[in-house]
Amino acid sequence: MEYARKVGLYGLIAEFDTSDRLIHAAEQTRADGYRKLDAYTPYPIEEVSEALGHHGSRLPLLVLIGGILGALGGFGLQYWVSVIAYPLNIGGRPLNSWIAFVPVTFESTVLLAALAAVLGMLALNGLPKPYHPVFNAERFALASRDRYFLCIEAEDEKFDREATESFLQGLDPIGVYEVEN
Amino acid sequence: MSVDDRMVPHKPAVIAPGHTSATVSDQIGEIVFRKTPRWWYFAFGGSFVLVMLLLMALTKLLVEGTGIWGLNNPVGWGFAIINFVWWIGIGHAGTLISAILLLLRQEWRTSINRFAEAMTLFAVACAGLYPLIHVGRPWLAYWLLPYPNTMGMWPQFRSPLVWDVFAVSTYATVSLLFWYVGLIPDLATLRDRSRSPLKQKIYGMLAMGWRGSAAHWHNYETAYLLLAGLATPLVVSVHTVVSFDFAVGQLPGWHATIFPPYFVAGAIFAGFAMVLTLAIPLRAVFNLHDFITIRHIQNMCKVMLATGLIVAYGYLVEIFMAWYSGHWLEQFMILNRITGPYRYHWWALILCNILVVQLLWIRRVRTNPVTAWIIAMFVNVGMWLERFVIVVTSLHRDFLPSSWGMYSGTFWDWATFIGSIGLFLALLFLFLRFLPMISIFEMRTILPKGESKS
């Protein structure tokens, strides 16, 4: 670990040609005790997330909060405008005519929930991120085409330059490359 | 669908055989980097001329006011509202394809959802233009929004026109978010594919550093599904609110409870017609027969047929209710629609929206791109006529015969309408040139290999 920091090594990355090999490798790596690792795939693969131990997401909670804020804010605005700030008596009808406020309340609920979903997703993923070391790996551009990558970070307690490389080599990859910081 | 599937021995696939993750990425991604084809310049140039026409019409409008349009008393709502409803209806198919069909796990949606979403955005942009210019003084359009002002006034939240402001602006925002979120992984693919440093920078910034991490995909998929779940009721609410603009008004021909469902079905009907209108030529010029197969065309025709029948039901209910209500004003309105001065519009709309569409019952017609395209064009025209008939025939015979009048669009009405079609096409051609028109990462997931894994 200390050695890795000195030479500016981010980690070791292995390239696989099928999703099956990657899923297998991710499971093996977790079973072997590595914890600081991430997989990179051209499309979402549920088994990879599961193998890496990503369970649940805080996003639905954020969206729920956004939706509740939108509903309260939307209705509150209409109530305040129609009852307090600018009351108009039209034929003696109630000022808080809540039925007429339903459409705008619905729209503001959806708007804030959708904004929470997108901004929350970006925030949880730490995006936008202009620089990330993993892009230094040669051939990493293929992760957005048809190759599957597994990276063990040098930060990991168990990381050892030689032992980790031979471990990754044993998982039947196309190649194992260094990722510089 | 399942009955039909059993009847067809070899169901056309949603993607041609032999494709892999690499070939899909290459074939779709390369369209953006290939040398601009010559036809593109003509197509974009032609649309751009129409954009200039739009700008001319708008300038004339700003200088002289809405008097340049054919509006009069009693027809105070004309082309602006007709075109607004027409455009926003077209937009609905994009959201339907991207959200509702995603939730229903219709994987054939994958190859058409991206450009259908783009179509939604551009159609909503065109739609939004009309209420803006229809207010007469567009530079004061922000008065529609609730904000503290020195006049001490606030919007009337019991008015469907105010609901419309919220519905359409929410719809535009959510459609943009949905489209952009779907684009992020593909922008990363373009960033990694491009060889020019400038393009790498631009696509790289737009991709926001997406690297396909498993942890990111996990949140991403959750966000995408939640957005689809939010967009589904939203799209239904938008055209419902649009129909309230009419239905809440106490005017024979507008004041009908059938309006919300029949407007929503009409929107989907018109939208699928427009998707077919665009998809069939694009598939030919970009050689996308592998990805947009006969199965897609056939499925879209089926949706068009089903929603067309709901629309036909709406027309029948309008006629039935006029008779059943026993109210002579309602009855006069319907008879005037069918036999009055605008009878040709009404019969043309029945021809386009009901009669021609029935040809889609025949498999040979809906599996042939040419006939499917021709029928889609009929529907495009028919749906415009429908809005014309609803708006104009209901207004032009006012309650007192002394207030009766006639309405027709002026040169400037038509210039604005045709100009907005130009704006729509120009935006679409720019999109086709600079962004992947088919969602690459979602295509990877429906490959036979990807399917078995996830």
PDB file of N, CA, C and O in Angstrom, chain A residues 115-147:
ATOM      1  N   LEU A 115     -36.285  16.206 -10.893  1.00  0.00           N
ATOM      2  CA  LEU A 115     -35.015  16.914 -10.668  1.00  0.00           C
ATOM      3  C   LEU A 115     -34.202  16.185  -9.598  1.00  0.00           C
ATOM      4  O   LEU A 115     -32.982  16.033  -9.729  1.00  0.00           O
ATOM      5  N   ALA A 116     -34.881  15.703  -8.551  1.00  0.00           N
ATOM      6  CA  ALA A 116     -34.178  14.967  -7.495  1.00  0.00           C
ATOM      7  C   ALA A 116     -33.586  13.686  -8.062  1.00  0.00           C
ATOM      8  O   ALA A 116     -32.467  13.293  -7.692  1.00  0.00           O
ATOM      9  N   ALA A 117     -34.309  13.025  -8.978  1.00  0.00           N
ATOM     10  CA  ALA A 117     -33.800  11.778  -9.547  1.00  0.00           C
ATOM     11  C   ALA A 117     -32.518  12.031 -10.338  1.00  0.00           C
ATOM     12  O   ALA A 117     -31.532  11.308 -10.190  1.00  0.00           O
ATOM     13  N   VAL A 118     -32.508  13.068 -11.179  1.00  0.00           N
ATOM     14  CA  VAL A 118     -31.346  13.300 -12.042  1.00  0.00           C
ATOM     15  C   VAL A 118     -30.183  13.880 -11.241  1.00  0.00           C
ATOM     16  O   VAL A 118     -29.054  13.363 -11.286  1.00  0.00           O
ATOM     17  N   LEU A 119     -30.458  14.947 -10.474  1.00  0.00           N
ATOM     18  CA  LEU A 119     -29.368  15.558  -9.715  1.00  0.00           C
ATOM     19  C   LEU A 119     -28.879  14.602  -8.632  1.00  0.00           C
ATOM     20  O   LEU A 119     -27.674  14.524  -8.360  1.00  0.00           O
ATOM     21  N   GLY A 120     -29.799  13.838  -8.042  1.00  0.00           N
ATOM     22  CA  GLY A 120     -29.412  12.862  -7.025  1.00  0.00           C
ATOM     23  C   GLY A 120     -28.535  11.776  -7.612  1.00  0.00           C
ATOM     24  O   GLY A 120     -27.531  11.383  -7.012  1.00  0.00           O
ATOM     25  N   MET A 121     -28.886  11.295  -8.804  1.00  0.00           N
ATOM     26  CA  MET A 121     -28.077  10.262  -9.452  1.00  0.00           C
ATOM     27  C   MET A 121     -26.673  10.788  -9.708  1.00  0.00           C
ATOM     28  O   MET A 121     -25.677  10.121  -9.410  1.00  0.00           O
ATOM     29  N   LEU A 122     -26.585  12.013 -10.231  1.00  0.00           N
ATOM     30  CA  LEU A 122     -25.259  12.586 -10.505  1.00  0.00           C
ATOM     31  C   LEU A 122     -24.477  12.777  -9.208  1.00  0.00           C
ATOM     32  O   LEU A 122     -23.292  12.454  -9.133  1.00  0.00           O
ATOM     33  N   ALA A 123     -25.137  13.253  -8.172  1.00  0.00           N
ATOM     34  CA  ALA A 123     -24.446  13.507  -6.908  1.00  0.00           C
ATOM     35  C   ALA A 123     -23.965  12.193  -6.286  1.00  0.00           C
ATOM     36  O   ALA A 123     -22.809  12.092  -5.855  1.00  0.00           O
ATOM     37  N   LEU A 124     -24.824  11.182  -6.266  1.00  0.00           N
ATOM     38  CA  LEU A 124     -24.422   9.902  -5.674  1.00  0.00           C
ATOM     39  C   LEU A 124     -23.268   9.281  -6.449  1.00  0.00           C
ATOM     40  O   LEU A 124     -22.440   8.572  -5.893  1.00  0.00           O
ATOM     41  N   ASN A 125     -23.217   9.538  -7.762  1.00  0.00           N
ATOM     42  CA  ASN A 125     -22.146   8.980  -8.584  1.00  0.00           C
ATOM     43  C   ASN A 125     -20.916   9.875  -8.625  1.00  0.00           C
ATOM     44  O   ASN A 125     -19.939   9.549  -9.295  1.00  0.00           O
ATOM     45  N   GLY A 126     -20.982  11.015  -7.965  1.00  0.00           N
ATOM     46  CA  GLY A 126     -19.851  11.923  -7.974  1.00  0.00           C
ATOM     47  C   GLY A 126     -19.572  12.513  -9.343  1.00  0.00           C
ATOM     48  O   GLY A 126     -18.425  12.776  -9.701  1.00  0.00           O
ATOM     49  N   LEU A 127     -20.601  12.723 -10.123  1.00  0.00           N
ATOM     50  CA  LEU A 127     -20.438  13.327 -11.448  1.00  0.00           C
ATOM     51  C   LEU A 127     -20.981  14.755 -11.381  1.00  0.00           C
ATOM     52  O   LEU A 127     -21.831  15.033 -10.567  1.00  0.00           O
ATOM     53  N   PRO A 128     -20.548  15.659 -12.223  1.00  0.00           N
ATOM     54  CA  PRO A 128     -19.489  15.497 -13.221  1.00  0.00           C
ATOM     55  C   PRO A 128     -18.096  15.408 -12.585  1.00  0.00           C
ATOM     56  O   PRO A 128     -17.833  16.069 -11.585  1.00  0.00           O
ATOM     57  N   LYS A 129     -17.260  14.577 -13.185  1.00  0.00           N
ATOM     58  CA  LYS A 129     -15.908  14.386 -12.693  1.00  0.00           C
ATOM     59  C   LYS A 129     -14.978  14.478 -13.892  1.00  0.00           C
ATOM     60  O   LYS A 129     -14.867  13.525 -14.670  1.00  0.00           O
ATOM     61  N   PRO A 130     -14.331  15.616 -14.073  1.00  0.00           N
ATOM     62  CA  PRO A 130     -13.538  15.819 -15.294  1.00  0.00           C
ATOM     63  C   PRO A 130     -12.324  14.890 -15.374  1.00  0.00           C
ATOM     64  O   PRO A 130     -11.879  14.539 -16.457  1.00  0.00           O
ATOM     65  N   TYR A 131     -11.780  14.507 -14.210  1.00  0.00           N
ATOM     66  CA  TYR A 131     -10.574  13.664 -14.258  1.00  0.00           C
ATOM     67  C   TYR A 131     -10.767  12.441 -13.377  1.00  0.00           C
ATOM     68  O   TYR A 131     -11.199  12.549 -12.228  1.00  0.00           O
ATOM     69  N   HIS A 132     -10.428  11.292 -13.923  1.00  0.00           N
ATOM     70  CA  HIS A 132     -10.407  10.091 -13.095  1.00  0.00           C
ATOM     71  C   HIS A 132      -9.244   9.226 -13.556  1.00  0.00           C
ATOM     72  O   HIS A 132      -9.057   9.032 -14.758  1.00  0.00           O
ATOM     73  N   PRO A 133      -8.451   8.692 -12.608  1.00  0.00           N
ATOM     74  CA  PRO A 133      -7.229   7.963 -12.995  1.00  0.00           C
ATOM     75  C   PRO A 133      -7.500   6.776 -13.907  1.00  0.00           C
ATOM     76  O   PRO A 133      -6.641   6.426 -14.734  1.00  0.00           O
ATOM     77  N   VAL A 134      -8.670   6.161 -13.806  1.00  0.00           N
ATOM     78  CA  VAL A 134      -8.903   4.928 -14.548  1.00  0.00           C
ATOM     79  C   VAL A 134      -8.778   5.156 -16.062  1.00  0.00           C
ATOM     80  O   VAL A 134      -8.451   4.247 -16.827  1.00  0.00           O
ATOM     81  N   PHE A 135      -8.985   6.419 -16.486  1.00  0.00           N
ATOM     82  CA  PHE A 135      -8.852   6.714 -17.917  1.00  0.00           C
ATOM     83  C   PHE A 135      -7.395   6.643 -18.385  1.00  0.00           C
ATOM     84  O   PHE A 135      -7.128   6.633 -19.581  1.00  0.00           O
ATOM     85  N   ASN A 136      -6.454   6.622 -17.426  1.00  0.00           N
ATOM     86  CA  ASN A 136      -5.046   6.519 -17.812  1.00  0.00           C
ATOM     87  C   ASN A 136      -4.693   5.130 -18.325  1.00  0.00           C
ATOM     88  O   ASN A 136      -3.699   4.956 -19.017  1.00  0.00           O
ATOM     89  N   ALA A 137      -5.500   4.143 -17.953  1.00  0.00           N
ATOM     90  CA  ALA A 137      -5.203   2.780 -18.383  1.00  0.00           C
ATOM     91  C   ALA A 137      -5.343   2.687 -19.890  1.00  0.00           C
ATOM     92  O   ALA A 137      -6.302   3.203 -20.465  1.00  0.00           O
ATOM     93  N   GLU A 138      -4.343   2.060 -20.509  1.00  0.00           N
ATOM     94  CA  GLU A 138      -4.458   1.880 -21.955  1.00  0.00           C
ATOM     95  C   GLU A 138      -5.623   0.927 -22.218  1.00  0.00           C
ATOM     96  O   GLU A 138      -5.957   0.097 -21.380  1.00  0.00           O
ATOM     97  N   ARG A 139      -6.260   1.076 -23.340  1.00  0.00           N
ATOM     98  CA  ARG A 139      -7.398   0.260 -23.749  1.00  0.00           C
ATOM     99  C   ARG A 139      -8.656   0.505 -22.923  1.00  0.00           C
ATOM    100  O   ARG A 139      -9.672  -0.142 -23.153  1.00  0.00           O
ATOM    101  N   PHE A 140      -8.628   1.461 -21.953  1.00  0.00           N
ATOM    102  CA  PHE A 140      -9.841   1.653 -21.158  1.00  0.00           C
ATOM    103  C   PHE A 140     -10.979   2.225 -22.000  1.00  0.00           C
ATOM    104  O   PHE A 140     -12.152   2.055 -21.673  1.00  0.00           O
ATOM    105  N   ALA A 141     -10.617   2.897 -23.123  1.00  0.00           N
ATOM    106  CA  ALA A 141     -11.659   3.447 -23.995  1.00  0.00           C
ATOM    107  C   ALA A 141     -12.628   2.363 -24.455  1.00  0.00           C
ATOM    108  O   ALA A 141     -13.784   2.642 -24.773  1.00  0.00           O
ATOM    109  N   LEU A 142     -12.152   1.113 -24.473  1.00  0.00           N
ATOM    110  CA  LEU A 142     -13.024   0.020 -24.921  1.00  0.00           C
ATOM    111  C   LEU A 142     -14.132  -0.306 -23.916  1.00  0.00           C
ATOM    112  O   LEU A 142     -15.067  -1.025 -24.239  1.00  0.00           O
ATOM    113  N   ALA A 143     -14.018   0.237 -22.695  1.00  0.00           N
ATOM    114  CA  ALA A 143     -15.074  -0.009 -21.701  1.00  0.00           C
ATOM    115  C   ALA A 143     -16.392   0.593 -22.141  1.00  0.00           C
ATOM    116  O   ALA A 143     -17.445   0.211 -21.648  1.00  0.00           O
ATOM    117  N   SER A 144     -16.350   1.553 -23.072  1.00  0.00           N
ATOM    118  CA  SER A 144     -17.607   2.104 -23.574  1.00  0.00           C
ATOM    119  C   SER A 144     -17.968   1.476 -24.922  1.00  0.00           C
ATOM    120  O   SER A 144     -18.792   1.987 -25.641  1.00  0.00           O
ATOM    121  N   ARG A 145     -17.308   0.364 -25.269  1.00  0.00           N
ATOM    122  CA  ARG A 145     -17.621  -0.289 -26.543  1.00  0.00           C
ATOM    123  C   ARG A 145     -18.026  -1.735 -26.310  1.00  0.00           C
ATOM    124  O   ARG A 145     -19.205  -2.067 -26.313  1.00  0.00           O
ATOM    125  N   ASP A 146     -17.059  -2.600 -26.020  1.00  0.00           N
ATOM    126  CA  ASP A 146     -17.434  -4.015 -25.912  1.00  0.00           C
ATOM    127  C   ASP A 146     -16.554  -4.786 -24.934  1.00  0.00           C
ATOM    128  O   ASP A 146     -16.556  -6.001 -24.952  1.00  0.00           O
ATOM    129  N   ARG A 147     -15.790  -4.084 -24.068  1.00  0.00           N
ATOM    130  CA  ARG A 147     -14.933  -4.807 -23.128  1.00  0.00           C
ATOM    131  C   ARG A 147     -15.368  -4.530 -21.696  1.00  0.00           C
ATOM    132  O   ARG A 147     -16.006  -3.522 -21.411  1.00  0.00           O
TER     133      ARG A 147
END
